[in-house]
Structures are given as structure tokens and as C-alpha cells.
Amino acid sequence: MKKIILSLLAAVAMPAAFAQFKCATDEVNNARIKQYPQIQVDMDQFNAAFDVYMKAMAKSNLAKTTAFGDTMHIPLVFHMVHNYGSEYVADTIVYQTVAQMNLMYNSLQPDTIDVITPFKKYLGKGNILFHLAQKDPNGNPSNGITRRISNLFNQGTDQAKIDGWPNNKYMNIWVVNTFDASHNGAAAYAYTPQSANGIPYYDGVISLASYLNTDNTISHEVGHSLNLSHVWGNTNNAGVGCGDDNVDDTPPTKGHNPVGCVPAALFDVTCATNYIRNGIDYPDTVNAQNVMDYTYCSKMFTQLQMARCRTALSAATAGRNNLWSAANLSATGILNTPTDLTPIADFSASKLWSVLGAVLPIAITFKNQSWRDTISSLQWSFSNAPSISTATNSSVANLFNAPGWVSAKLVATSNAGKDSITKNHYVYIADTAAIVPGNYVQKFNSADTNYFPCINYFENSFKWEYVNSVGYDDNSCIRYNNFDTRTGNAAKAGKPEFDYDDFFTPGFDFTNVPSSAPLTMSFYATGAYRSTTQTDVLDIYATKNWGITWTKLPAGSLTNNSLGNTGIKTTAYTPVGAAQWQLQSFDLSSYKGSNHVYFKFRYTPSVDNTDLGAGNHFYLDNLQITQFPLGIDASQLKGQQAIVAPNPASQTAFVTLVGLNNETVHIQLVDITGSVVASLQVPVQEDRKVVAIPVAHLAKGMYMVRVQSSTFNQADKLIIQ
Ligand SMILES: [Zn+2]
């Protein structure tokens, strides 16, 4: 008894696990129709012509089982838009997906036996065969799969359709990890030929990796590409109201949400009672097992659906009729006997920044991600660690014995040959030796790349980089390259949206910063933006535990006008003159006492609706981490002097005493009437000492700060605001 209950539960639980399934095809196509009403006119024209065809078929009673002549061979290409995660789908999964499509489009899969009796005679045999391309658009050998790392891997949308191949030669299928917010809950979508006609670079299917081999998702989406509608039509949602798909042998239906092969769906007669079309008495049960329903019980297309697909493939709309032309079969090589292709070597790393392994077991793990053939051996080499040979182990861990950039190389060998890939400056190993911040100013000369590593996670043009032509007070600084230079159709995909990039500082030792002294980070920065939709962010993080966790500095973000302080610029922004630079500062007092603090600057470009990114270049220079107050340039600190800063002050004014070792210094704060409002006597032992004077409780206005010792006498104005 118990066993039966369990198996019943399992049967019901299966589709529930995919209750989120949503095909966004109607959403994206209806949006385009709204924008370009001509698409609906073209669609109506197609439907009218197909109606004529169906009438003729009904008259000659050929609508049921007659096989179609002329096999239509269709070249496919799958594009993995990835970050080396689960969306880096194995070749074998793609091969299985295509094999399953060919079964579905020809009703050859074993479970057609489960098709309910009334529909057995309408099983579609399209004589359409899909093949992975054997030649790419340049004629090079291919297995019909491409892989490209992209910041859009988890933000699937048309913008993620990078590297598309010509849509009149290949059906493009892009694979991503997740969709963006505008396709919330979607599993996949496709454009109909009429919609795709004006946007050839977006034509094709885009699907979540997790749905590639789930319930015929790709067969369903390719059905849309070949002009099939959902069985309930394309203007409402499944389960809402009776609708029709302009195909005679699929009865009108409300359609079904994912309920699985339950009797309520299989024998649903809603909307289909007494269904007769063009003189043929079709089943009075809906076709809940149709691939174009959401039932999660998909087992068939109908024969007229296949006729509709073949009609779409015979029309020039969106170049469909060229896909299976003799010239194209030759160009894409799909009918050639497949050859054993050499592998394509590739690998990823568990992280791209770490610190010397001597401190902690924080090895970087390198993962073999080679593809296109079965790998028989791997050879790893690293620029500052021993080489490693493995059979087919997928990962190697490495501890590095010297700080700095590491280049890594992988040679992957199969029976057909070998391939190698070298990733130069791929991971960075930070030194554990920390900087004591006394005079520290970073001016970003090119030699500093070895200490301030910039990591471009998605290997694109939007990244931190050193600049040797401009700076705050010299010709060097660091900039976030954020001006999108793509033009034409290239500008339709791969934008900076959802990218992020980091640069890292060396470690700092704050153990000897006196509790009374300030501890600040400051730098000069300037930027611009390209459109008012700019929402770029610069976040500054710190770690006290070798990068295991990073926390944002207090008030550690710059946005809007702090980043784009010079406003809108439609050309690539370059600052001219120091006046364009703004001083930014951050309180680091919560890091006092730590002996190894590393900082990370993360730039995140805007999320916006423009084809090109909304941001522009952002420049940063003279990064100072200091226990002296903000506003003091460490190069000033020589001879005998007292520096009052910040000035104006609002909370605390600091008097930095330089060269007054072994003296007792008197500091007085005097208001405009001559009254002494603060008086301190300070014994000084060190070359530089910072004295804090709280001023928040004092009236706003002008004051004098008098600093006197046996060898020194100075008075400075101080404004309290
Ligand atoms: Zn759909």
C-alpha cells in the first residue's frame, strides 16, 4: 500500500517541479506586432494561404497520413552564452536534443504509442530533419556548437544573442542560465518568421540550459520559428479561454498548464465538442499531448502542423526557404559524413584573485572544460607553479609559491588530435606582505599593474585599464573603459549591461594606526555618461580574511553624478585639466588594528534599455590610504610644520605635526572675538603626529589655530561649518 502511494506521488510531483514553465514567444512577438503592425498583416496573409492549402487537403482527404515528399534538411547551431557554469552544456546533451527533435518532427519516438486513440491517425510526419552544422559561416569545420563567456549568461534576452550565424543559413539556438527580469519566469522563446523578418540578428530560439532536454522545449520553440502557434492560439494564456491555432487537426482548446499526463487533460473536451472543419469531423477531444501545449505530456505534432512548418520553410520570409536549399546544405556541410574533429581546449578557475597559499589553504581550482571530442589526456602548465599532467581528471588545485600574475596553459588531447589554450595574466596571487600606509599614494603608472591587478571577468572591452595619456597631476591613472564603441548590428548584442569588473589593491597593515588618528582612503575621480538612463555604480569592498569574505566600506559606493561628474558626453570622455577631477574620501577607521586589509573596486555598468551602454569612461587617480587627514598630500610632510585639515571642518579638525620630535606643543583654538575655545598641551615623540580637535559643538565661523613649541610658532585660519 505504501509503495503505491509513493509512486502516485512521484507521478504527480514530476510536472509540478516544472510548474514555472513559461514560453515567452507570444509576449515577445505580440510586442513586436504592436510596434510593427505589418507583422500581423503578413501573419494574416500566411494564415489565409494556409487555409486554402488545408481546404484542398481536406477535399482530397490527404490531411491524415500522407507522407510529405522532399526531406527538408535544416542546419542548426547552438550557442552557449556562458560563465562556465551549468549553462556550459555538454556536447552530448546537444546531440541528444537534436536527436529528440528529429523523432518528434517525424513521430518516430517510442512514446507515440501513448498518444490517445483519436489522435493516432493525425500523428505528424514532417519529413523535416535537423542537423548540427558541420561548417561555420567561414567554412571551417564545426560540430554546430559555439561557446562564448558573457556577462549576459544569466540575463537572457535578445541582447544575449551574441555570435549569431546568418539566419537564412542556420537556425540559431542560444542557451543561457537564466532570463532577465523582462522575461520573468520564462523558459524559452522564439520569433515567428514574420516577426524575425526585420530582426535577422535576433531570429532563433533562446532557452534556459535547464530546459534544453526537458519536455521537448526546443521542438516547441522551433515550432514557433516555423510558424506554429500554441494550440490555444497566440493571444491569451494556457487555461484561460477557448482559442485556436489556425491548424484544422488540432481542435480548439483552452490549453493546459503543467499537469502532466492526467486524465483531466488527456480527455478534456472543453472547446472541442462537435468540432468539424472543412468537412472533416476531427476528434472532439483536445490535443493535450501536443508539443505546442504546456501540459508536460508532449508526445506529438499533428500532420497539419507539419504542413504548416513546411509552408513556412518554403517561404522567403526570414530566409526560411534558403535553409534547406542545395547550396546551403553544401555550405553548412550538414549532409557530409561526420568526421572526428579535434577537441577545443578550454578551462576555468574557481576564482581569479587570491593570496599566497602559504597563509591559508586557499588554492585556486582549475577545471578542464575542453569540448568537441572525448579527451584522453590533459597537460596543465602554470607560469609560477609546477606543471601537472592528468588523464581526464576534470580539475586540478594549485598553491602558488610567488606573488603576481599567473599565466595558465592547458593542452587537451583526444584520438583525433590535440588543442591548447593559454590564458595570459589569468589569475592573480596577492602578496601577503602588507603596506604600512604612512605616505601611501598610488598614481597608477604602468609598472603598478603588477600590484593593482585588473580582472576582466567576462573578457570583453568593458574593463579596468591603465591609461598613459592622462591623469590628475601626471599622465597616468586607471580608468573603467565604459564607452561602447560597437556599431551596426554588433551594437544589438553583448552590451556592458550586467557586466562587473574589479581591480584590487595590495594588502595594508593598519596595526600601528593610533586610535586617535583618522584613517581614510581618498582619490581623485572624474567621469561622464552617455545617456540620462545611466545607473553605473562603483562599490569599494575590503577583506580582512584573505578574500574569503568582502564587505563594502561604510558609504562605500559612488553613483550618478559622483561617477559622471562632467555630465552627458556622446563621445568617449577624456578629462582635460585637474579642475575636472573630484576628491572622494572614505572612512577606514573600522579597519584599524588589522594587519592585512585588501581593497577591491568593483565597477558595475548601467542596466538600461538602450542598445549601447548608457555610461562613459570613468577615471581614478592618486589613491591615498593614509592615517593623515583628508586634504593632506603626503609629499608635503617635510621640514617643521603644522597642517590643519580638513579645512573647512565640521566634525573634527586634525592638526598634523611634522618634524617636532621631542617637543611639547601647545595648540589653541581661538574664536573671532579672541576667546580661547580649546587648548591642548601635546608631548610629541614622533616625526609625525596627528592631534584631533572636536569642533562639532562649536559655533560656525572663522577661528584661528595657534601651534607653538620652543622652536616653532604658527597660526592658521580654520573655518568651522
Ligand atoms: Zn511556446
XYZ file of C-alpha atoms and ligand atoms in Angstrom:
722
model
C 0.000 0.000 0.000
C 2.742 2.387 0.983
C 4.600 1.738 -2.267
C 1.576 2.618 -4.368
C 1.111 5.929 -2.581
C 4.749 6.783 -3.134
C 4.673 6.052 -6.845
C 1.467 8.070 -7.253
C 3.113 10.972 -5.504
C 6.121 10.711 -7.788
C 3.904 10.751 -10.868
C 2.175 13.915 -9.726
C 5.333 15.597 -8.430
C 7.182 15.400 -11.756
C 5.325 18.117 -13.652
C 4.890 20.226 -10.517
C 8.662 20.578 -10.398
C 8.401 22.429 -13.718
C 5.347 24.477 -12.812
C 7.360 27.590 -13.661
C 7.477 26.665 -17.355
C 6.563 29.572 -19.492
C 7.164 30.114 -23.164
C 7.595 33.850 -23.740
C 7.058 33.599 -27.503
C 3.619 35.269 -27.520
C 4.906 38.027 -25.271
C 7.865 38.948 -27.497
C 6.012 38.519 -30.809
C 2.925 40.432 -29.692
C 5.205 43.238 -28.505
C 6.744 43.389 -31.962
C 3.336 43.291 -33.671
C 2.290 46.271 -31.552
C 5.378 48.111 -32.708
C 5.175 46.996 -36.358
C 1.524 46.241 -37.364
C 2.775 44.966 -40.747
C 3.817 41.744 -38.949
C 0.138 40.969 -38.252
C -0.747 41.722 -41.885
C 1.949 39.263 -43.014
C 0.750 36.678 -40.493
C -2.894 37.016 -41.682
C -1.723 36.590 -45.263
C 0.144 33.403 -44.289
C -2.919 32.064 -42.463
C -5.204 32.790 -45.438
C -2.867 30.959 -47.821
C -2.550 28.049 -45.398
C -6.348 27.867 -45.104
C -6.546 27.405 -48.874
C -3.993 24.588 -48.559
C -5.914 22.890 -45.716
C -9.184 23.080 -47.693
C -7.508 21.430 -50.676
C -6.019 18.742 -48.434
C -9.433 18.113 -46.837
C -11.088 17.812 -50.226
C -8.624 15.214 -51.421
C -8.709 13.619 -47.954
C -4.905 13.773 -47.823
C -4.770 15.534 -44.489
C -4.164 12.475 -42.385
C -1.300 10.179 -43.137
C 0.176 11.018 -46.498
C 3.939 11.373 -46.126
C 5.463 14.578 -47.440
C 7.951 14.342 -50.280
C 11.318 16.159 -50.280
C 13.116 15.827 -46.981
C 13.803 19.276 -45.588
C 17.283 19.187 -44.029
C 17.769 22.101 -41.631
C 21.191 23.256 -40.313
C 21.288 24.130 -36.612
C 23.810 25.902 -34.421
C 23.710 26.024 -30.614
C 25.413 28.983 -28.936
C 26.332 28.571 -25.262
C 26.276 32.046 -23.693
C 28.079 31.050 -20.541
C 30.134 31.740 -17.468
C 31.467 28.161 -17.282
C 28.518 27.126 -15.088
C 25.621 24.743 -15.686
C 24.835 26.686 -18.879
C 28.107 25.329 -20.318
C 26.042 22.416 -21.592
C 27.941 19.301 -22.647
C 28.026 18.470 -26.351
C 26.282 15.152 -25.672
C 23.213 16.952 -24.285
C 23.010 18.972 -27.515
C 23.335 15.800 -29.610
C 20.500 14.224 -27.592
C 18.356 17.343 -28.035
C 18.722 17.273 -31.828
C 18.058 13.507 -31.960
C 14.872 14.039 -29.945
C 13.767 16.873 -32.266
C 14.105 14.552 -35.258
C 11.989 11.915 -33.533
C 9.309 14.493 -32.678
C 9.112 16.091 -36.137
C 8.650 12.648 -37.705
C 6.602 10.895 -34.984
C 9.274 8.250 -34.547
C 9.712 8.395 -30.761
C 8.661 5.281 -28.839
C 6.044 7.086 -26.729
C 3.792 7.815 -29.726
C 2.276 4.521 -28.559
C 0.826 6.508 -25.625
C -0.938 9.006 -27.922
C -4.662 8.663 -27.229
C -6.579 6.759 -29.914
C -8.459 9.669 -31.550
C -5.148 11.365 -32.448
C -3.147 8.351 -33.587
C -4.174 8.911 -37.206
C -3.099 12.579 -37.062
C 0.482 11.927 -35.912
C 2.694 14.389 -37.798
C 5.393 13.047 -40.090
C 7.066 16.228 -41.262
C 9.949 14.719 -43.206
C 11.963 17.525 -41.635
C 15.414 16.575 -40.341
C 17.593 18.813 -38.194
C 21.380 18.589 -38.339
C 24.102 20.320 -36.370
C 26.211 22.404 -38.763
C 29.448 20.809 -39.881
C 30.799 24.063 -41.294
C 30.687 27.502 -39.717
C 29.886 30.654 -41.772
C 33.569 30.849 -42.781
C 33.606 27.256 -43.994
C 35.666 25.980 -41.054
C 34.864 22.582 -39.515
C 32.329 22.778 -36.699
C 30.199 20.490 -34.578
C 27.393 23.069 -34.682
C 28.137 24.390 -31.202
C 29.777 27.669 -30.165
C 30.739 28.758 -26.668
C 31.369 32.290 -25.505
C 31.823 33.659 -21.995
C 29.457 36.588 -21.492
C 28.146 38.942 -18.822
C 24.686 38.167 -20.246
C 24.796 34.455 -19.356
C 22.251 34.942 -16.574
C 20.354 37.824 -18.162
C 18.859 36.083 -21.158
C 17.156 38.458 -23.556
C 17.697 39.443 -27.190
C 20.837 41.276 -26.070
C 22.324 37.932 -25.044
C 22.205 36.709 -28.652
C 25.869 37.230 -29.317
C 27.684 35.482 -32.143
C 24.591 34.608 -34.151
C 25.211 32.938 -37.502
C 23.268 34.144 -40.616
C 19.622 33.223 -40.030
C 18.969 32.297 -43.658
C 21.710 29.643 -43.426
C 21.351 28.308 -39.867
C 18.641 28.107 -37.237
C 20.291 29.701 -34.200
C 19.597 28.344 -30.715
C 21.080 30.303 -27.839
C 21.452 28.770 -24.396
C 21.647 30.861 -21.208
C 21.485 30.164 -17.484
C 18.592 32.485 -16.563
C 16.434 35.122 -18.199
C 16.439 38.782 -17.250
C 13.613 40.479 -15.361
C 11.743 41.412 -18.550
C 11.174 37.702 -19.260
C 10.400 36.769 -15.691
C 9.587 33.077 -15.344
C 10.301 32.269 -18.993
C 11.943 29.008 -20.004
C 12.428 29.894 -23.672
C 11.099 31.932 -26.580
C 11.387 32.241 -30.344
C 10.385 34.638 -33.128
C 7.894 33.698 -35.807
C 9.172 34.165 -39.387
C 7.059 37.326 -39.801
C 8.499 38.891 -36.618
C 12.034 37.732 -37.362
C 11.999 39.207 -40.855
C 13.005 42.675 -39.624
C 15.431 41.474 -36.937
C 17.560 38.749 -38.549
C 20.202 39.085 -35.782
C 17.610 38.078 -33.135
C 15.994 35.291 -35.177
C 16.071 31.905 -33.485
C 15.383 30.231 -30.161
C 16.757 31.265 -26.789
C 16.350 28.781 -23.956
C 17.426 28.168 -20.424
C 20.067 25.443 -20.246
C 17.934 23.571 -17.727
C 15.110 23.214 -20.285
C 17.224 22.081 -23.216
C 16.227 18.485 -22.817
C 13.031 18.942 -20.842
C 9.635 18.078 -22.309
C 10.597 18.889 -25.912
C 11.204 22.563 -25.151
C 13.421 23.055 -28.217
C 10.997 21.215 -30.539
C 8.259 23.524 -29.176
C 10.306 26.684 -29.766
C 11.496 25.632 -33.217
C 7.791 25.032 -33.921
C 7.233 28.751 -33.245
C 10.179 29.583 -35.526
C 8.354 27.569 -38.198
C 5.105 29.470 -37.613
C 3.260 27.181 -35.198
C 1.140 28.872 -32.534
C 0.282 27.482 -29.139
C -2.695 25.144 -29.570
C -4.911 27.709 -27.802
C -3.788 30.491 -30.170
C -1.355 33.284 -29.541
C -3.374 35.977 -27.830
C -4.064 34.552 -24.376
C -2.548 32.228 -21.800
C -2.961 28.489 -21.259
C -6.115 27.530 -19.348
C -7.881 30.886 -19.806
C -10.323 30.756 -22.737
C -11.043 28.675 -25.819
C -8.673 29.511 -28.642
C -7.477 28.176 -31.943
C -4.146 27.911 -33.698
C -5.312 28.018 -37.341
C -4.490 24.338 -37.767
C -7.537 22.144 -38.544
C -6.403 18.878 -36.923
C -5.661 20.474 -33.532
C -9.133 21.122 -32.019
C -9.817 24.445 -30.274
C -8.761 24.375 -26.613
C -8.036 26.439 -23.557
C -4.676 24.703 -23.352
C -3.187 23.286 -20.184
C -0.717 24.340 -17.562
C 1.851 21.752 -16.427
C -0.339 18.990 -15.014
C 1.317 16.019 -16.693
C -0.484 13.135 -18.447
C -3.501 13.187 -16.141
C -6.940 12.033 -17.383
C -8.411 15.505 -16.878
C -6.059 16.803 -19.564
C -5.932 13.735 -21.819
C -9.710 13.502 -22.141
C -10.513 17.196 -21.907
C -13.386 18.041 -24.294
C -13.739 21.730 -23.356
C -13.983 23.852 -26.531
C -13.707 20.792 -28.853
C -17.193 19.259 -28.792
C -18.677 18.706 -32.279
C -15.506 20.017 -33.889
C -15.776 19.797 -37.668
C -13.562 21.777 -40.034
C -13.562 21.863 -43.845
C -15.930 18.918 -43.897
C -13.759 16.679 -41.744
C -15.034 15.511 -38.348
C -11.899 15.865 -36.187
C -11.665 14.461 -32.607
C -13.972 16.101 -30.075
C -11.182 15.808 -27.510
C -8.468 18.443 -27.305
C -4.912 17.511 -28.276
C -3.398 17.869 -24.781
C -0.430 15.730 -25.851
C 0.591 18.272 -28.475
C 4.092 19.729 -28.251
C 2.525 23.188 -28.608
C 0.510 22.801 -25.363
C 2.059 23.258 -21.864
C 0.643 20.020 -20.441
C 4.049 18.452 -19.804
C 2.713 15.406 -21.592
C 4.043 16.290 -25.045
C 4.097 13.351 -27.414
C 3.202 14.644 -30.879
C 2.768 17.244 -33.545
C -0.163 16.789 -35.941
C 0.205 16.280 -39.660
C -1.235 19.729 -40.490
C 1.138 21.342 -38.007
C 3.928 19.715 -40.005
C 2.334 21.012 -43.218
C 2.340 24.477 -41.654
C 6.048 24.161 -40.750
C 6.846 23.021 -44.287
C 4.904 26.000 -45.669
C 6.989 28.338 -43.518
C 10.138 26.586 -44.743
C 9.006 27.098 -48.339
C 8.600 30.879 -47.960
C 11.283 33.533 -48.286
C 10.081 35.227 -45.076
C 13.122 35.472 -42.746
C 15.087 33.411 -45.261
C 13.491 30.111 -44.219
C 13.415 28.723 -47.772
C 17.173 29.106 -48.095
C 17.881 26.921 -45.059
C 17.395 23.676 -46.968
C 18.474 24.850 -50.430
C 21.070 22.629 -52.112
C 23.622 25.435 -51.996
C 23.109 25.857 -48.269
C 23.280 22.157 -47.484
C 26.670 22.213 -49.156
C 27.783 25.450 -47.436
C 26.870 24.155 -43.992
C 28.167 20.643 -44.711
C 25.250 19.018 -42.926
C 24.882 16.065 -45.275
C 28.591 15.197 -45.227
C 29.728 12.102 -43.398
C 30.741 13.478 -39.985
C 34.481 13.489 -39.359
C 36.168 13.093 -35.998
C 37.002 16.684 -35.074
C 39.927 17.706 -32.886
C 38.997 18.903 -29.394
C 38.761 22.549 -28.401
C 40.736 23.133 -25.211
C 39.220 25.359 -22.558
C 39.287 25.722 -18.790
C 38.005 27.899 -15.967
C 39.230 28.807 -12.490
C 37.350 28.810 -9.196
C 38.486 32.408 -8.637
C 40.728 34.884 -10.392
C 42.238 36.587 -7.322
C 43.691 35.026 -4.224
C 46.648 35.404 -1.875
C 49.772 33.339 -1.441
C 48.923 29.814 -0.391
C 51.424 29.865 2.422
C 48.909 31.677 4.568
C 45.821 29.548 4.211
C 44.677 26.591 2.143
C 43.039 28.847 -0.424
C 44.093 27.096 -3.579
C 42.624 28.087 -6.907
C 40.941 25.170 -8.641
C 41.302 24.934 -12.413
C 38.595 23.000 -14.199
C 39.004 21.352 -17.575
C 36.143 22.452 -19.871
C 37.506 21.156 -23.164
C 34.875 20.024 -25.659
C 34.104 18.780 -29.186
C 35.780 15.397 -28.611
C 36.377 12.848 -25.856
C 39.542 13.930 -24.054
C 42.145 11.249 -23.353
C 44.808 13.332 -21.582
C 45.403 16.799 -20.209
C 48.606 18.743 -19.619
C 48.458 21.802 -17.369
C 51.262 24.346 -17.022
C 51.487 27.468 -14.888
C 53.915 30.379 -15.024
C 54.852 30.145 -11.361
C 53.902 26.668 -10.218
C 54.835 23.152 -11.290
C 53.158 21.611 -14.352
C 50.558 18.898 -13.856
C 49.605 16.075 -16.190
C 46.357 14.223 -15.700
C 44.381 11.655 -17.591
C 40.869 13.005 -17.754
C 40.525 14.412 -14.256
C 38.415 17.468 -14.630
C 40.060 19.719 -12.038
C 43.445 20.493 -10.569
C 44.126 22.587 -7.496
C 47.203 24.705 -7.221
C 49.001 26.605 -4.500
C 51.388 29.234 -5.776
C 54.763 29.965 -4.286
C 55.269 33.509 -5.582
C 53.005 36.549 -5.779
C 51.931 38.193 -9.037
C 50.158 37.301 -12.231
C 49.877 33.672 -13.263
C 49.512 32.520 -16.858
C 47.974 29.107 -17.323
C 48.031 26.739 -20.271
C 46.066 23.575 -20.987
C 46.760 21.035 -23.717
C 43.824 18.687 -24.334
C 44.393 15.550 -26.378
C 41.876 13.199 -27.980
C 42.174 10.371 -30.511
C 41.739 12.946 -33.281
C 44.496 15.308 -32.189
C 45.230 17.991 -29.652
C 44.431 21.615 -28.928
C 45.920 24.083 -26.480
C 44.800 27.287 -24.852
C 46.917 29.778 -22.923
C 45.311 32.369 -20.683
C 47.881 35.066 -20.000
C 47.639 37.059 -16.746
C 44.692 34.839 -15.914
C 44.737 34.704 -12.127
C 46.443 36.988 -9.630
C 48.168 35.895 -6.453
C 48.474 38.784 -3.995
C 51.489 39.116 -1.732
C 50.960 38.634 1.980
C 53.476 41.405 2.755
C 51.368 44.411 3.716
C 51.976 48.139 3.188
C 52.124 50.432 6.240
C 50.077 53.357 4.986
C 52.128 56.385 6.215
C 52.927 58.076 2.882
C 50.999 55.845 0.578
C 49.839 57.392 -2.725
C 49.148 55.287 -5.781
C 49.489 57.088 -9.113
C 48.867 54.101 -11.405
C 51.980 54.033 -13.528
C 52.120 51.098 -15.900
C 54.571 49.251 -13.607
C 51.817 49.162 -10.978
C 49.777 46.608 -12.923
C 51.802 44.021 -11.041
C 50.430 45.307 -7.721
C 46.993 46.608 -8.740
C 45.600 43.750 -10.807
C 42.573 44.478 -13.004
C 40.303 41.476 -13.571
C 38.056 41.475 -16.656
C 35.763 38.601 -15.707
C 33.885 38.338 -18.998
C 36.836 39.017 -21.319
C 35.104 41.944 -23.035
C 36.028 45.535 -23.846
C 34.381 46.921 -20.684
C 37.121 46.726 -18.047
C 39.540 48.496 -15.728
C 42.735 49.503 -17.525
C 45.808 51.644 -17.055
C 45.930 54.855 -19.080
C 49.210 56.535 -20.014
C 47.914 59.718 -21.599
C 46.010 61.493 -18.849
C 45.950 61.761 -15.057
C 45.131 64.101 -12.191
C 48.601 65.625 -11.978
C 50.606 63.457 -14.387
C 49.980 61.233 -17.424
C 48.912 58.052 -15.700
C 45.776 56.849 -13.987
C 43.364 53.931 -14.014
C 40.069 54.031 -15.873
C 36.984 51.928 -16.305
C 36.642 51.561 -20.078
C 32.906 52.039 -20.366
C 32.361 53.749 -23.711
C 30.625 51.321 -26.010
C 32.226 51.518 -29.463
C 30.129 48.857 -31.192
C 28.168 49.924 -34.280
C 25.545 48.450 -36.610
C 24.118 45.039 -35.799
C 27.032 44.359 -33.431
C 25.527 47.013 -31.155
C 22.397 44.865 -30.784
C 24.076 42.281 -28.587
C 26.723 41.941 -25.939
C 26.397 45.335 -24.266
C 28.019 46.203 -20.885
C 24.732 45.620 -19.044
C 25.177 43.048 -16.230
C 28.957 43.148 -16.554
C 31.142 43.825 -13.499
C 34.895 44.206 -13.218
C 37.331 44.556 -10.343
C 40.698 45.979 -9.530
C 42.433 45.037 -6.317
C 44.893 46.867 -4.075
C 47.842 45.293 -2.282
C 47.377 44.431 1.383
C 47.641 47.138 4.052
C 48.811 46.873 7.649
C 46.802 49.162 9.933
C 48.021 47.739 13.264
C 50.017 50.831 14.243
C 47.480 53.499 13.337
C 46.803 55.337 16.647
C 43.234 55.178 17.809
C 43.120 58.994 17.896
C 44.245 59.375 14.271
C 41.928 59.319 11.295
C 42.299 56.553 8.731
C 40.980 57.437 5.306
C 41.038 56.360 1.712
C 40.834 59.145 -0.812
C 41.248 59.519 -4.538
C 40.509 61.876 -7.380
C 37.893 60.762 -9.873
C 36.097 62.042 -12.941
C 33.665 60.612 -15.460
C 30.771 61.251 -17.800
C 27.711 59.454 -19.039
C 26.207 58.834 -22.413
C 22.523 58.960 -21.601
C 20.444 60.029 -18.619
C 19.484 56.395 -18.011
C 22.990 55.888 -16.597
C 22.871 53.922 -13.335
C 26.510 52.843 -13.092
C 27.877 52.015 -9.637
C 31.378 51.864 -8.196
C 31.457 49.806 -4.986
C 34.538 49.605 -2.791
C 34.988 46.485 -0.697
C 37.562 45.335 1.844
C 38.591 41.947 3.149
C 40.343 41.096 6.396
C 40.381 37.344 5.746
C 42.318 36.883 2.506
C 39.329 37.383 0.239
C 37.092 34.731 1.747
C 34.545 37.455 2.509
C 34.395 41.023 1.212
C 32.359 43.767 2.867
C 31.536 47.166 1.425
C 33.186 50.189 3.059
C 30.844 52.424 5.089
C 29.159 54.652 2.455
C 31.418 52.825 0.005
C 29.537 53.417 -3.266
C 29.758 56.109 -5.908
C 26.811 56.613 -8.271
C 25.225 59.129 -10.655
C 26.996 62.476 -10.623
C 29.817 61.214 -8.413
C 30.769 58.934 -11.292
C 29.624 61.047 -14.223
C 30.576 64.411 -12.707
C 31.041 66.123 -16.085
C 27.561 65.216 -17.338
C 26.462 63.928 -20.737
C 29.137 63.293 -23.337
C 28.214 61.488 -26.530
C 31.838 60.810 -27.448
C 34.415 58.896 -25.409
C 35.241 61.045 -22.358
C 38.796 62.189 -21.593
C 39.353 64.748 -18.801
C 41.262 67.938 -19.551
C 42.863 69.606 -16.527
C 42.819 68.945 -12.802
C 39.665 71.020 -12.270
C 37.528 68.226 -13.713
C 38.635 65.787 -11.011
C 36.658 65.434 -7.779
C 38.164 64.382 -4.467
C 36.370 61.380 -2.947
C 37.062 60.058 0.524
C 36.056 57.075 2.652
C 36.433 56.423 6.343
C 38.561 53.350 7.086
C 38.575 53.647 10.893
C 36.761 50.318 11.267
C 39.835 48.598 9.778
C 42.304 49.953 12.358
C 44.182 47.158 14.072
C 44.020 44.723 11.123
C 47.341 43.724 9.639
C 46.225 42.576 6.185
C 43.390 44.542 4.600
C 42.924 44.298 0.822
C 40.539 46.546 -1.143
C 38.500 45.721 -4.215
C 36.984 48.315 -6.588
C 34.020 46.876 -8.439
C 32.510 48.810 -11.345
C 29.020 47.774 -12.480
C 27.716 49.420 -15.669
C 24.097 50.508 -16.102
C 21.139 48.282 -16.733
C 19.104 50.224 -19.293
C 17.078 49.844 -22.459
C 19.491 51.346 -24.933
C 21.371 49.183 -27.423
C 24.629 50.839 -26.448
C 25.690 51.199 -22.818
C 24.485 54.334 -21.012
C 27.813 55.044 -19.314
C 31.073 56.607 -20.415
C 34.686 56.338 -19.241
C 35.421 56.750 -15.519
C 38.919 57.786 -14.353
C 40.523 57.365 -10.916
C 43.924 58.616 -9.737
C 46.092 59.386 -6.695
C 44.613 56.713 -4.491
C 45.759 57.573 -0.993
C 45.360 55.398 2.066
C 46.583 57.356 4.986
C 46.413 57.982 8.678
C 46.733 61.685 7.926
C 43.591 63.721 7.478
C 41.928 64.111 4.157
C 43.322 67.014 2.203
C 46.963 66.451 3.102
C 49.205 65.362 0.302
C 51.850 63.098 1.819
C 54.536 64.823 -0.272
C 54.007 67.982 1.851
C 55.135 66.236 5.000
C 58.697 67.504 5.423
C 60.578 70.092 7.456
C 58.863 71.572 10.517
C 55.207 72.366 10.130
C 51.664 72.058 11.425
C 48.920 71.329 8.920
C 45.258 71.898 9.804
C 42.863 69.675 7.883
C 40.260 69.207 6.744
C 39.564 72.874 6.312
C 36.694 73.717 6.403
C 35.883 71.162 9.134
C 32.536 70.162 10.560
C 33.097 67.275 12.992
C 36.798 67.100 13.807
C 39.754 69.234 12.773
C 43.118 67.469 12.761
C 46.444 69.161 13.371
C 49.266 67.143 11.809
C 52.585 67.982 13.452
C 55.670 67.350 11.310
C 59.314 67.492 12.483
C 58.512 68.460 16.078
C 60.027 65.374 17.738
C 60.814 65.575 21.436
C 58.961 68.830 21.953
C 55.899 69.802 23.892
C 53.496 71.503 21.532
C 50.700 73.878 22.629
C 47.671 74.023 20.389
C 44.989 76.665 20.864
C 41.768 77.269 19.010
C 40.687 80.926 19.202
C 37.375 82.362 18.024
C 36.829 85.672 16.216
C 36.456 87.602 19.483
C 39.832 86.342 20.699
C 38.424 83.823 23.200
C 40.317 80.538 23.519
C 37.720 77.807 22.905
C 40.127 74.822 23.045
C 43.600 74.387 24.451
C 45.842 71.316 24.340
C 49.348 70.538 25.521
C 50.811 67.686 23.454
C 54.062 65.846 24.141
C 55.475 64.738 20.763
C 57.895 61.837 20.378
C 57.479 61.022 16.700
C 58.298 62.758 13.434
C 54.639 62.975 12.516
C 51.762 63.173 14.944
C 48.085 63.813 14.344
C 46.077 65.651 17.020
C 42.291 65.606 16.847
C 40.255 68.665 17.916
C 36.499 68.051 18.124
C 34.643 71.030 16.619
C 31.089 69.802 16.098
C 29.874 71.614 19.246
C 31.346 74.987 18.244
C 29.536 77.833 16.506
C 30.081 78.000 12.757
C 32.528 80.616 11.565
C 36.144 81.640 11.364
C 38.717 80.569 14.022
C 42.491 80.677 14.433
C 44.595 77.644 15.262
C 47.825 78.562 17.091
C 50.594 75.971 17.296
C 53.640 76.749 19.452
C 56.691 74.957 20.828
C 60.145 76.059 21.912
C 61.293 76.029 18.259
C 58.100 76.587 16.321
C 55.295 79.121 16.073
C 52.477 79.183 13.544
C 48.890 80.384 13.241
C 46.340 79.194 10.645
C 42.769 80.138 9.838
C 40.174 77.391 10.270
C 36.592 77.544 9.080
C 34.054 75.518 11.027
C 30.883 74.774 9.077
Zn 5.548 28.462 -26.899
